[in-house]
Amino acid sequence: MNKVLIISLLFLPLLGGVFGMLFKNTSYSIGGIGLSFAASMLLIINGSEFNTAIQWLPDYSLGIQLDSTAAILVCLVALISLLVHVFSLEYMREDNGKHRYFAKLGLFTFSMIGLLLANHLILLFVFWELVGLTSYLLIGFWYKKDGIPSSARQAFMVNRIADVALLAGILMLNSQGTIQISEMTATWLFVPSILVAIGAFGKSAQLPFSGWLTKAMVGPTPVSALIHAATMVAAGVYLLFRVAPFLHPDALIIIALIGAVTAFYGGICALFQHDIKKVLAYSTISQLGYMVLGIGVGGVSASIFHLFTHAFFKAGLFLGAGALIHFMHKVSFEDAQDMRNMGGLRKQLPWTFRTFLVCSLALAGLPFFSGFMSKEAIILSAWNWADQLGTWAYIIPDFALITAFLTALYVGRMVLLVFYGTTRVELKSSFVESNALKLPLIVLAVGSLWIAFNWNPLAHASWFNSFWMIERYSSDGSLIVTFLSILLVGVGLLLSYGLFKPDSAYATSYRDVTGRFASALNGFYVVWLYDRIGVGLSYAAKQLHSFDQKVIDGAIHLLGVSTVVFSKTIALVDRFAVDGPVNGAAHLSGFIGKRFAAINSKDTQTQLAWLLVGVILILSWILFF
């Protein structure tokens, strides 16, 4: 029974998307992902683990495993994907390529579920690349618009660079022992550990690979919700979660540092963006930094818990942003994603406002919301880890606490600028929120409340804790740390209100604020650096190509021509200087032989006569000379 359910939840999204595209009917896509979600729920209810393998090559069995962690995450992916499908019914209603869009969504969901089920690093890498391919197809969905194909390619190539490191790490591990995840026991060496971590950094948009995630914003907004919530960007965290017990201790320290710096970097950049999708993109980078930080300090349960809660409130925020953009497209001709064109929208979009506010407060980490519970678990794990390592290690929880303040600050700014005050542009018509837009937002908002995870709103664990791996360090920490975190969130929200409230100096001059804080606005030029590196590599490639053609190829051609001339000269010398005398001697010998042969006779009398002549000549020579 479990095998049938696993096959169903894996392939139904793909088949639904394919049939929907072939028959031009989105019902197949919705039905496929809906049945896949139902199958995932049944697997959780059954509660039994499943493990099977198929012989691929001698000594290589590519297996899948459904344990408690995979079961709950597969259910999460299927749920988020289902809500994105439903939301897209309205968002993509008038798009001529909507059936192609739903087919790509199905392939994306299939790839992510396969990644979660893989029990072998080679098989995981196959689905890892499929996730990258389908994300490229979805990011570049509107490929006829200027700039979109190049953005999709850049997002794709940045991930491929990190994937080279991941593949190298897998090959090194394969030479040292098993790469069947469920059979691993020994701690890895540092080099393969850090190579695998680099692969995870790329997929989860950690520094220096974070720039691709903002490029991914050019795709349809529901795609952003799917990529940012529980699928592609979460894949890197999931990989680190799976291999955390085997990573080298020094690699874990580097992972913690990268996560902490990335969390801080994302928070700073989000604070100065004008595009609402870029605010959320940098927010995702920051929150993924929290998760990676948690893996590094040993709080793997806390990290996977934050991945789970983040899926709900970040999907809710992106779909809410999608509703806002959809509304702005309908009623205004201005840039629909620029918050400078919004303001006062809570009256026009009441359900979007309510759900967006709930998800925003969860992101900010306010008590009574899910984000507080999981974020606090990571901060406390980092604090306890620092207690064990010494003074220098407190930089990790310090970065985490500062990021909590920044998160509250940019969340308050975003909500105030979008929903409060007066609308900054003229609205051309009215707009009614459809059920296809409201229902997913309501479900995600409910999932962002504390009650979905624990009766205690101040707890740092959930009902799902039994699903996660046992963490290396306890998340039990001082109440002082929790109080400090709540205080920083509260100060951040209050400061955001003071700075960005309606009629404040910033709110009234917001449209004119463009040149300030250019570095943060441009993500501290990480993407610019990609472009410069790309231009530099392109120039270097052209120069090397020219050098190859003019110098290397020229030398090879010269050598080839010289060899031909030399060989022909040797052939002539051989023919006339060597073969000539030899052949001449042979011809002369033949000529003389033929002449002497002519005087030879078969007649005995004639031979005796010649013999007599010869004897007479010899005797004459002797007697007279």
Coordinates of C-alpha atoms in Angstrom, one line a residue:
M1 CA 0.0 0.0 0.0
N2 CA 2.8 2.4 0.9
K3 CA 4.5 1.7 -2.4
V4 CA 1.4 2.7 -4.3
L5 CA 1.0 5.9 -2.3
I6 CA 4.6 6.8 -2.8
I7 CA 4.4 6.3 -6.6
S8 CA 1.2 8.3 -6.6
L9 CA 2.4 11.3 -4.7
L10 CA 5.6 11.4 -6.8
F11 CA 4.2 11.0 -10.3
L12 CA 0.7 12.5 -10.0
P13 CA 1.8 16.1 -10.1
L14 CA 3.9 15.4 -13.2
L15 CA 1.1 13.5 -15.0
G16 CA -1.5 16.1 -14.0
G17 CA 0.6 18.8 -15.5
V18 CA 1.3 16.9 -18.7
F19 CA -2.3 15.9 -19.3
G20 CA -3.4 19.5 -18.4
M21 CA -1.1 20.8 -21.1
L22 CA -2.1 18.2 -23.7
F23 CA -5.8 18.6 -23.2
K24 CA -5.7 22.4 -22.4
N25 CA -7.5 21.8 -19.1
T26 CA -6.2 23.0 -15.7
S27 CA -8.4 20.6 -13.9
Y28 CA -5.9 17.8 -14.5
S29 CA -3.1 19.8 -12.9
I30 CA -5.2 20.7 -9.9
G31 CA -6.4 17.1 -9.6
G32 CA -2.9 15.7 -9.9
I33 CA -1.4 17.8 -7.1
G34 CA -4.6 17.4 -5.0
L35 CA -4.3 13.6 -5.1
S36 CA -0.6 13.8 -4.4
F37 CA -1.3 15.9 -1.3
A38 CA -4.0 13.3 -0.2
A39 CA -1.4 10.5 -0.7
S40 CA 1.1 12.3 1.5
M41 CA -1.5 12.8 4.2
L42 CA -2.3 9.0 4.1
L43 CA 1.4 8.2 4.5
I44 CA 1.7 10.3 7.6
I45 CA -1.5 8.8 9.0
N46 CA -0.1 5.3 8.4
G47 CA 3.1 6.3 10.1
S48 CA 5.2 3.5 8.7
E49 CA 8.6 4.0 7.2
F50 CA 9.5 2.7 3.7
N51 CA 12.8 1.9 2.1
T52 CA 13.5 0.3 -1.2
A53 CA 16.3 0.3 -3.8
I54 CA 16.9 -0.6 -7.5
Q55 CA 20.1 -2.1 -8.7
W56 CA 21.6 0.4 -11.1
L57 CA 25.2 -0.7 -11.5
P58 CA 27.3 -3.3 -9.7
D59 CA 27.6 -2.1 -6.1
Y60 CA 25.2 0.8 -6.8
S61 CA 21.7 0.7 -5.7
L62 CA 19.7 3.9 -6.1
G63 CA 17.2 3.8 -3.3
I64 CA 14.3 5.9 -1.9
Q65 CA 13.4 6.2 1.7
L66 CA 10.4 7.6 3.4
D67 CA 11.1 8.2 7.1
S68 CA 9.2 10.6 9.4
T69 CA 11.1 13.6 8.3
A70 CA 10.7 13.0 4.6
A71 CA 6.9 12.2 5.1
I72 CA 6.2 15.5 6.8
L73 CA 8.3 17.6 4.3
V74 CA 6.7 15.8 1.3
C75 CA 3.3 16.7 2.7
L76 CA 4.4 20.3 3.2
V77 CA 5.7 20.6 -0.4
A78 CA 2.5 19.1 -1.8
L79 CA 0.3 21.4 0.3
I80 CA 2.3 24.6 -0.7
S81 CA 2.2 23.5 -4.3
L82 CA -1.5 22.8 -4.2
L83 CA -2.2 26.3 -2.8
V84 CA 0.1 27.8 -5.5
H85 CA -1.9 25.9 -8.1
V86 CA -5.2 27.2 -6.8
F87 CA -3.9 30.8 -6.5
S88 CA -2.5 30.5 -10.1
L89 CA -6.0 29.8 -11.5
E90 CA -6.9 33.4 -11.0
Y91 CA -3.4 34.9 -11.4
M92 CA -2.7 33.2 -14.7
R93 CA -6.3 33.2 -16.0
E94 CA -5.7 35.5 -18.9
D95 CA -2.2 34.2 -19.8
N96 CA -2.1 32.3 -23.1
G97 CA 0.7 30.0 -21.8
K98 CA -1.1 29.0 -18.6
H99 CA -1.2 25.3 -19.6
R100 CA 2.5 25.3 -20.2
Y101 CA 2.9 27.0 -16.8
F102 CA 0.9 24.4 -14.9
A103 CA 2.9 21.6 -16.7
K104 CA 6.1 23.2 -15.4
L105 CA 4.7 23.5 -11.9
G106 CA 3.9 19.8 -12.0
L107 CA 7.4 18.9 -13.1
F108 CA 8.9 21.2 -10.4
T109 CA 6.8 19.5 -7.7
F110 CA 7.7 16.1 -9.0
S111 CA 11.4 17.0 -8.8
M112 CA 11.3 18.3 -5.3
I113 CA 9.3 15.3 -3.9
G114 CA 11.9 13.0 -5.6
L115 CA 14.7 15.0 -3.9
L116 CA 13.1 14.5 -0.5
L117 CA 12.6 10.8 -1.1
A118 CA 16.1 10.1 -2.4
N119 CA 18.2 7.9 -0.1
H120 CA 21.4 7.9 -2.3
L121 CA 23.5 11.0 -3.0
I122 CA 23.7 10.3 -6.7
L123 CA 19.9 10.0 -7.0
L124 CA 19.5 13.1 -4.8
F125 CA 21.8 14.9 -7.2
V126 CA 19.7 13.9 -10.2
F127 CA 16.6 15.4 -8.7
W128 CA 18.7 18.3 -7.5
E129 CA 19.5 19.1 -11.1
L130 CA 15.9 18.6 -12.2
V131 CA 14.8 21.2 -9.5
G132 CA 17.4 23.6 -11.0
L133 CA 16.2 22.9 -14.5
T134 CA 12.5 23.4 -13.8
S135 CA 13.2 26.5 -11.7
Y136 CA 15.0 27.9 -14.8
L137 CA 12.0 27.1 -16.9
L138 CA 9.6 28.8 -14.5
I139 CA 11.8 31.9 -13.8
G140 CA 12.1 32.4 -17.6
F141 CA 8.4 31.6 -18.2
W142 CA 7.7 35.0 -19.8
Y143 CA 10.8 34.6 -22.0
K144 CA 9.6 37.1 -24.7
K145 CA 9.9 40.0 -22.3
D146 CA 13.2 41.9 -22.2
G147 CA 15.7 40.9 -19.6
I148 CA 13.9 37.8 -18.4
P149 CA 15.9 35.2 -20.4
S150 CA 19.2 36.6 -19.2
S151 CA 18.0 36.7 -15.5
A152 CA 16.8 33.1 -15.8
R153 CA 20.2 32.1 -17.3
Q154 CA 22.1 33.8 -14.6
A155 CA 20.1 32.2 -11.8
F156 CA 20.6 28.9 -13.5
M157 CA 24.4 29.3 -14.0
V158 CA 25.1 30.5 -10.5
N159 CA 23.5 27.3 -9.2
R160 CA 25.5 25.2 -11.6
I161 CA 28.7 26.6 -10.3
A162 CA 27.8 25.5 -6.8
D163 CA 26.5 22.2 -8.1
V164 CA 30.0 21.4 -9.5
A165 CA 31.3 21.6 -5.9
L166 CA 28.5 19.3 -4.7
L167 CA 29.2 16.7 -7.4
A168 CA 32.9 16.8 -6.6
G169 CA 32.1 16.2 -3.0
I170 CA 29.8 13.3 -3.8
L171 CA 32.5 11.7 -6.0
M172 CA 35.1 12.1 -3.2
L173 CA 32.8 10.5 -0.7
N174 CA 32.0 7.7 -3.2
S175 CA 35.7 6.9 -3.3
Q176 CA 35.9 6.7 0.5
G177 CA 32.8 4.6 1.2
T178 CA 29.0 4.4 0.9
I179 CA 26.9 7.3 -0.3
Q180 CA 23.7 5.7 0.7
I181 CA 22.4 8.2 3.2
S182 CA 20.7 5.7 5.5
E183 CA 23.9 3.6 5.7
M184 CA 26.4 6.4 6.5
T185 CA 28.1 6.2 9.9
A186 CA 31.6 7.8 9.7
T187 CA 32.5 11.5 9.9
W188 CA 33.5 12.9 6.6
L189 CA 36.8 14.6 5.9
F190 CA 36.9 18.4 5.7
V191 CA 37.2 18.8 1.9
P192 CA 34.2 16.7 0.9
S193 CA 32.2 18.2 3.8
I194 CA 32.9 21.8 2.6
L195 CA 32.2 20.9 -1.0
V196 CA 28.8 19.4 -0.2
A197 CA 28.1 22.5 1.9
I198 CA 29.0 24.8 -1.0
G199 CA 26.4 22.9 -3.1
A200 CA 23.9 23.6 -0.4
F201 CA 24.9 27.3 -0.2
G202 CA 24.2 27.7 -3.9
K203 CA 20.7 26.2 -3.8
S204 CA 19.8 28.0 -0.6
A205 CA 21.2 31.4 -1.8
Q206 CA 23.9 31.8 0.8
L207 CA 26.8 34.2 0.3
P208 CA 28.4 34.4 -2.2
F209 CA 25.7 32.7 -4.2
S210 CA 22.8 34.8 -2.9
G211 CA 22.5 37.1 -6.0
W212 CA 20.6 34.6 -8.1
L213 CA 17.5 34.7 -5.9
T214 CA 16.7 38.3 -6.7
K215 CA 17.1 37.5 -10.4
A216 CA 14.4 34.8 -9.9
M217 CA 11.9 37.5 -9.2
V218 CA 11.2 38.0 -12.9
G219 CA 9.0 34.9 -13.0
P220 CA 5.3 34.8 -12.2
T221 CA 4.8 35.7 -8.5
P222 CA 3.2 32.3 -7.6
V223 CA 6.4 30.7 -8.8
S224 CA 8.3 32.9 -6.4
A225 CA 6.1 31.6 -3.6
L226 CA 6.8 28.0 -4.6
I227 CA 10.6 28.5 -5.0
H228 CA 11.0 30.6 -1.8
A229 CA 8.7 28.6 0.5
A230 CA 9.3 24.9 0.8
T231 CA 10.9 23.8 -2.4
M232 CA 14.0 24.9 -4.3
V233 CA 15.7 27.1 -1.8
A234 CA 14.8 24.8 1.1
A235 CA 16.6 21.9 -0.8
G236 CA 20.0 23.1 0.4
V237 CA 18.9 23.3 4.0
Y238 CA 17.4 19.8 3.7
L239 CA 20.6 18.4 2.3
L240 CA 22.6 19.9 5.2
F241 CA 20.0 18.5 7.6
R242 CA 20.4 15.0 6.1
V243 CA 24.2 15.0 6.2
A244 CA 24.7 17.1 9.4
P245 CA 25.8 14.1 11.6
F246 CA 28.6 13.3 9.2
L247 CA 30.0 16.8 8.5
H248 CA 33.5 17.7 9.7
P249 CA 33.4 19.9 12.8
D250 CA 35.5 22.6 11.1
A251 CA 33.0 22.6 8.2
L252 CA 30.2 23.1 10.7
I253 CA 31.8 26.2 12.0
I254 CA 32.2 27.6 8.5
I255 CA 28.5 26.8 7.8
A256 CA 27.4 28.6 11.0
L257 CA 29.5 31.7 10.0
I258 CA 28.2 31.8 6.5
G259 CA 24.6 31.4 7.7
A260 CA 25.0 34.2 10.3
V261 CA 26.6 36.7 7.8
T262 CA 24.0 35.9 5.2
A263 CA 21.1 36.4 7.6
F264 CA 22.5 39.8 8.5
Y265 CA 23.2 40.7 4.9
G266 CA 19.7 39.8 3.7
G267 CA 18.1 41.8 6.5
I268 CA 20.2 44.9 5.6
C269 CA 19.3 44.6 1.9
A270 CA 15.6 44.0 2.5
L271 CA 15.4 47.2 4.4
F272 CA 16.2 49.5 1.4
Q273 CA 14.3 47.8 -1.4
H274 CA 11.4 49.5 -3.3
D275 CA 10.2 46.4 -5.2
I276 CA 8.0 44.4 -2.8
K277 CA 9.2 41.1 -4.4
K278 CA 12.8 42.1 -3.8
V279 CA 12.0 42.8 -0.2
L280 CA 10.7 39.3 0.2
A281 CA 13.6 37.8 -1.8
Y282 CA 16.2 39.3 0.5
S283 CA 14.0 38.3 3.4
T284 CA 14.2 34.7 2.2
I285 CA 18.0 34.9 1.9
S286 CA 18.0 36.2 5.5
Q287 CA 15.7 33.5 6.8
L288 CA 17.6 30.8 5.0
G289 CA 20.7 32.2 6.7
Y290 CA 19.0 31.4 10.0
M291 CA 18.4 27.8 9.0
V292 CA 22.0 27.3 7.8
L293 CA 23.2 28.9 11.0
G294 CA 21.1 26.4 13.0
I295 CA 22.7 23.5 11.1
G296 CA 26.2 24.8 11.8
V297 CA 25.6 25.2 15.6
G298 CA 24.0 21.7 15.8
G299 CA 20.4 22.9 16.1
V300 CA 19.3 20.8 13.2
S301 CA 15.8 20.2 14.7
A302 CA 15.4 24.0 15.1
S303 CA 16.5 24.6 11.5
I304 CA 14.1 22.1 10.0
F305 CA 11.4 23.5 12.3
H306 CA 12.1 27.0 10.9
L307 CA 12.0 25.6 7.4
F308 CA 8.5 24.3 8.1
T309 CA 7.2 27.5 9.7
H310 CA 8.9 29.7 7.1
A311 CA 7.1 27.7 4.3
F312 CA 3.7 29.0 5.5
F313 CA 4.4 32.6 6.2
K314 CA 6.8 33.2 3.3
A315 CA 4.4 31.5 0.8
G316 CA 1.6 33.6 2.3
L317 CA 3.7 36.8 1.8
F318 CA 4.6 36.0 -1.8
L319 CA 1.1 35.1 -2.7
G320 CA -0.1 38.2 -0.9
A321 CA 2.4 40.2 -3.0
G322 CA 1.0 38.4 -6.0
A323 CA -2.5 39.6 -5.1
L324 CA -1.2 43.1 -4.7
I325 CA 0.6 43.0 -8.1
H326 CA -2.5 41.5 -9.7
F327 CA -4.6 44.3 -8.3
M328 CA -2.1 47.0 -9.4
H329 CA -2.0 45.5 -12.9
K330 CA -5.8 45.7 -13.1
V331 CA -6.4 49.2 -11.7
S332 CA -3.2 51.2 -12.6
F333 CA -0.7 51.6 -15.4
E334 CA 2.2 52.2 -13.0
D335 CA 4.9 49.8 -12.0
A336 CA 2.9 47.2 -10.1
Q337 CA 5.7 45.9 -7.9
D338 CA 7.0 49.2 -6.7
M339 CA 5.9 50.0 -3.1
R340 CA 6.2 53.7 -4.0
N341 CA 3.1 53.2 -6.1
M342 CA 1.1 51.6 -3.3
G343 CA -0.3 52.8 0.0
G344 CA -3.7 52.6 1.6
L345 CA -4.5 49.2 0.0
R346 CA -6.0 47.6 3.1
K347 CA -9.3 49.1 2.1
Q348 CA -9.2 47.8 -1.5
L349 CA -7.9 44.4 -0.5
P350 CA -9.1 43.6 3.0
W351 CA -8.5 39.8 2.9
T352 CA -5.1 40.3 1.4
F353 CA -4.3 42.8 4.1
R354 CA -5.4 40.6 7.0
T355 CA -3.5 37.5 5.8
F356 CA -0.4 39.6 4.8
L357 CA -0.3 41.1 8.3
V358 CA -0.5 37.8 10.0
C359 CA 2.3 36.3 7.8
S360 CA 4.4 39.5 8.3
L361 CA 4.2 39.3 12.1
A362 CA 5.2 35.6 11.8
L363 CA 8.2 36.7 9.7
A364 CA 9.1 39.4 12.2
G365 CA 9.2 36.8 15.0
L366 CA 6.5 38.2 17.3
P367 CA 5.2 35.9 20.0
F368 CA 1.9 34.1 19.2
F369 CA 3.1 33.5 15.7
S370 CA 5.0 30.5 14.3
G371 CA 8.1 32.3 13.2
F372 CA 8.9 33.3 16.8
M373 CA 8.9 29.7 18.0
S374 CA 11.3 28.4 15.3
K375 CA 13.5 31.4 15.2
E376 CA 13.9 31.4 18.9
A377 CA 14.9 27.8 18.8
I378 CA 17.7 28.6 16.4
I379 CA 18.9 31.6 18.5
L380 CA 19.0 29.6 21.7
S381 CA 20.8 26.8 20.0
A382 CA 23.4 29.3 18.8
W383 CA 23.7 30.7 22.2
N384 CA 24.3 27.3 23.9
W385 CA 26.8 26.4 21.2
A386 CA 28.7 29.7 21.9
D387 CA 28.7 28.9 25.6
Q388 CA 30.6 25.7 24.8
L389 CA 33.1 27.1 22.4
G390 CA 34.0 30.4 24.1
T391 CA 33.9 34.1 23.6
W392 CA 34.6 34.3 19.8
A393 CA 31.6 32.1 19.1
Y394 CA 29.1 34.6 20.5
I395 CA 29.4 36.5 17.1
I396 CA 27.0 33.9 15.7
P397 CA 24.1 34.5 18.2
D398 CA 24.9 38.2 18.1
F399 CA 24.4 38.3 14.3
A400 CA 21.1 36.3 14.8
L401 CA 19.8 38.8 17.3
I402 CA 20.7 41.9 15.2
T403 CA 19.0 40.2 12.3
A404 CA 15.9 39.7 14.4
F405 CA 15.8 43.5 14.9
L406 CA 16.4 44.2 11.2
T407 CA 13.6 41.7 10.2
A408 CA 11.1 43.5 12.4
L409 CA 12.2 46.9 10.9
Y410 CA 11.8 46.0 7.3
V411 CA 8.6 44.0 7.9
G412 CA 7.0 47.1 9.6
R413 CA 8.3 49.3 6.7
M414 CA 6.8 47.1 4.1
V415 CA 3.4 46.8 5.7
L416 CA 3.1 50.5 6.5
L417 CA 4.1 51.6 3.0
V418 CA 1.8 49.2 1.2
F419 CA -1.3 49.1 3.3
Y420 CA -1.5 52.4 5.3
G421 CA -1.7 56.0 4.3
T422 CA -3.2 57.1 1.0
T423 CA -2.8 55.5 -2.4
R424 CA 0.1 57.2 -4.3
V425 CA -1.2 56.6 -7.8
E426 CA -4.6 57.1 -9.4
L427 CA -6.6 53.8 -9.5
K428 CA -8.4 53.3 -12.8
S429 CA -11.0 50.8 -11.7
S430 CA -12.2 48.7 -8.7
F431 CA -11.2 45.1 -7.9
V432 CA -12.8 42.2 -6.0
E433 CA -10.8 39.5 -4.4
S434 CA -11.8 36.1 -5.8
N435 CA -12.0 32.9 -3.8
A436 CA -9.1 31.5 -5.7
L437 CA -6.9 34.3 -4.3
K438 CA -8.4 34.4 -0.8
L439 CA -8.5 30.7 0.1
P440 CA -4.7 30.0 -0.2
L441 CA -3.9 33.2 1.7
I442 CA -6.3 32.2 4.5
V443 CA -4.8 28.7 4.8
L444 CA -1.3 30.0 4.9
A445 CA -2.2 32.7 7.5
V446 CA -3.7 30.1 9.8
G447 CA -0.5 28.0 9.4
S448 CA 1.5 31.1 10.5
L449 CA -0.2 31.2 13.9
W450 CA 1.3 29.5 17.0
I451 CA -1.7 27.2 17.4
A452 CA -0.7 25.2 14.3
F453 CA 2.4 24.0 16.1
N454 CA 2.0 24.2 19.8
W455 CA -0.5 25.1 22.4
N456 CA 2.1 27.2 24.1
P457 CA 2.8 30.4 22.1
L458 CA 6.2 30.9 23.8
A459 CA 7.4 27.3 23.2
H460 CA 10.5 26.6 21.1
A461 CA 9.3 23.2 19.9
S462 CA 6.3 21.9 18.0
W463 CA 4.1 18.8 17.8
F464 CA 6.2 17.8 14.9
N465 CA 9.4 17.5 16.9
S466 CA 9.2 13.7 16.9
F467 CA 9.7 13.9 13.1
W468 CA 13.1 15.6 13.3
M469 CA 16.6 14.3 13.8
I470 CA 17.9 14.6 17.4
E471 CA 20.0 17.8 17.5
R472 CA 23.5 18.0 18.7
Y473 CA 23.0 20.9 21.1
S474 CA 20.0 21.5 23.2
S475 CA 17.7 24.5 22.4
D476 CA 17.0 25.1 26.1
G477 CA 18.5 28.5 26.9
S478 CA 18.3 31.4 29.2
L479 CA 15.1 33.4 29.5
I480 CA 17.3 36.5 29.1
V481 CA 18.1 35.5 25.5
T482 CA 14.4 35.1 24.7
F483 CA 13.5 38.4 26.4
L484 CA 16.3 40.2 24.5
S485 CA 15.0 38.7 21.2
I486 CA 11.4 39.8 21.9
L487 CA 12.6 43.2 23.0
L488 CA 14.6 43.7 19.7
V489 CA 11.6 42.7 17.6
G490 CA 9.4 45.1 19.6
V491 CA 11.9 47.9 19.2
G492 CA 12.2 47.2 15.5
L493 CA 8.4 47.3 14.9
L494 CA 8.1 50.5 17.0
L495 CA 11.0 52.2 15.1
S496 CA 9.5 51.2 11.8
Y497 CA 6.2 52.8 12.8
G498 CA 8.0 56.0 13.9
L499 CA 10.0 56.1 10.6
F500 CA 7.4 54.9 8.0
K501 CA 4.0 55.7 9.5
P502 CA 1.5 57.7 7.3
D503 CA 2.4 61.4 6.9
S504 CA 6.0 60.8 8.3
A505 CA 8.8 62.6 6.5
Y506 CA 9.9 59.4 4.9
A507 CA 6.4 58.4 3.7
T508 CA 5.7 61.7 2.2
S509 CA 9.0 61.9 0.3
Y510 CA 9.3 58.2 -0.4
R511 CA 9.0 58.5 -4.1
D512 CA 12.0 60.8 -4.3
V513 CA 14.2 58.5 -2.2
T514 CA 16.2 56.7 -4.9
G515 CA 19.9 57.6 -4.6
R516 CA 20.4 57.0 -0.9
F517 CA 21.8 53.8 0.4
A518 CA 22.7 52.6 -3.2
S519 CA 24.9 49.8 -2.0
A520 CA 22.1 48.1 0.1
L521 CA 19.6 48.9 -2.6
N522 CA 21.7 47.0 -5.1
G523 CA 22.5 44.1 -2.7
F524 CA 26.0 45.4 -2.1
Y525 CA 26.7 44.8 -5.8
V526 CA 26.8 41.0 -5.5
V527 CA 24.8 40.7 -8.8
W528 CA 27.0 43.4 -10.3
L529 CA 30.0 41.3 -9.3
Y530 CA 28.5 38.3 -11.1
D531 CA 28.2 40.5 -14.2
R532 CA 31.8 41.7 -13.9
I533 CA 33.1 38.2 -13.3
G534 CA 31.0 37.1 -16.3
V535 CA 32.3 39.9 -18.5
G536 CA 35.9 39.1 -17.3
L537 CA 35.5 35.4 -18.0
S538 CA 34.0 36.2 -21.4
Y539 CA 36.9 38.5 -22.3
A540 CA 39.4 36.0 -21.0
A541 CA 37.7 33.3 -23.1
K542 CA 37.8 35.4 -26.2
Q543 CA 41.5 36.2 -25.6
L544 CA 42.3 32.5 -25.1
H545 CA 40.3 31.7 -28.2
S546 CA 42.3 34.2 -30.2
F547 CA 45.6 32.9 -28.7
D548 CA 44.5 29.4 -29.6
Q549 CA 43.7 30.3 -33.2
K550 CA 46.7 32.5 -33.8
V551 CA 49.5 31.0 -31.7
I552 CA 48.7 27.4 -30.8
D553 CA 46.8 26.5 -34.0
G554 CA 49.4 28.5 -36.1
A555 CA 52.2 26.6 -34.5
I556 CA 50.4 23.3 -35.1
H557 CA 49.7 24.2 -38.7
L558 CA 53.3 25.3 -39.2
L559 CA 54.5 22.0 -37.7
G560 CA 52.2 20.1 -40.0
V561 CA 53.3 21.9 -43.1
S562 CA 57.0 21.5 -42.2
T563 CA 56.5 17.9 -41.6
V564 CA 54.9 17.4 -45.0
V565 CA 57.7 19.4 -46.8
F566 CA 60.4 17.4 -44.9
S567 CA 58.8 14.1 -45.7
K568 CA 58.5 14.9 -49.4
T569 CA 62.1 16.0 -49.4
I570 CA 63.2 12.8 -47.8
A571 CA 61.0 10.9 -50.3
L572 CA 62.9 12.5 -53.2
V573 CA 66.3 11.9 -51.6
D574 CA 65.3 8.3 -51.0
R575 CA 64.0 7.9 -54.6
F576 CA 67.0 9.4 -56.4
A577 CA 70.0 9.2 -54.1
V578 CA 69.3 5.8 -52.5
D579 CA 66.9 4.0 -54.7
G580 CA 68.6 5.4 -57.9
P581 CA 72.1 3.7 -57.6
V582 CA 70.6 0.5 -56.1
N583 CA 68.1 0.3 -59.0
G584 CA 70.8 1.2 -61.5
A585 CA 73.1 -1.6 -60.3
A586 CA 70.2 -4.0 -60.4
H587 CA 69.4 -3.0 -64.0
L588 CA 73.1 -3.3 -65.0
S589 CA 73.4 -6.7 -63.5
G590 CA 70.3 -7.7 -65.2
F591 CA 71.5 -6.4 -68.6
I592 CA 74.9 -8.2 -68.3
G593 CA 73.2 -11.3 -67.1
K594 CA 70.8 -11.3 -70.1
R595 CA 73.7 -10.8 -72.5
F596 CA 75.7 -13.7 -71.1
A597 CA 72.5 -15.7 -71.0
A598 CA 72.1 -15.1 -74.7
I599 CA 75.4 -16.9 -75.5
N600 CA 74.3 -19.9 -73.5
S601 CA 72.9 -22.8 -75.5
K602 CA 71.0 -25.9 -74.6
D603 CA 72.9 -27.9 -77.3
T604 CA 75.7 -30.0 -75.8
Q605 CA 77.9 -29.8 -78.9
T606 CA 77.7 -26.1 -78.9
Q607 CA 78.6 -25.9 -75.2
L608 CA 81.7 -28.1 -75.8
A609 CA 82.7 -25.9 -78.7
W610 CA 82.5 -22.8 -76.5
L611 CA 84.4 -24.6 -73.8
L612 CA 87.2 -25.4 -76.3
V613 CA 87.3 -21.7 -77.3
G614 CA 87.6 -20.7 -73.7
V615 CA 90.4 -23.1 -73.0
I616 CA 92.3 -21.9 -76.1
L617 CA 91.9 -18.3 -74.9
I618 CA 93.1 -19.0 -71.4
L619 CA 96.1 -21.0 -72.6
S620 CA 97.0 -18.2 -75.1
W621 CA 96.9 -15.6 -72.2
I622 CA 99.1 -17.8 -70.1
L623 CA 101.7 -18.5 -72.9
F624 CA 101.9 -15.1 -74.6
F625 CA 101.1 -12.6 -71.9

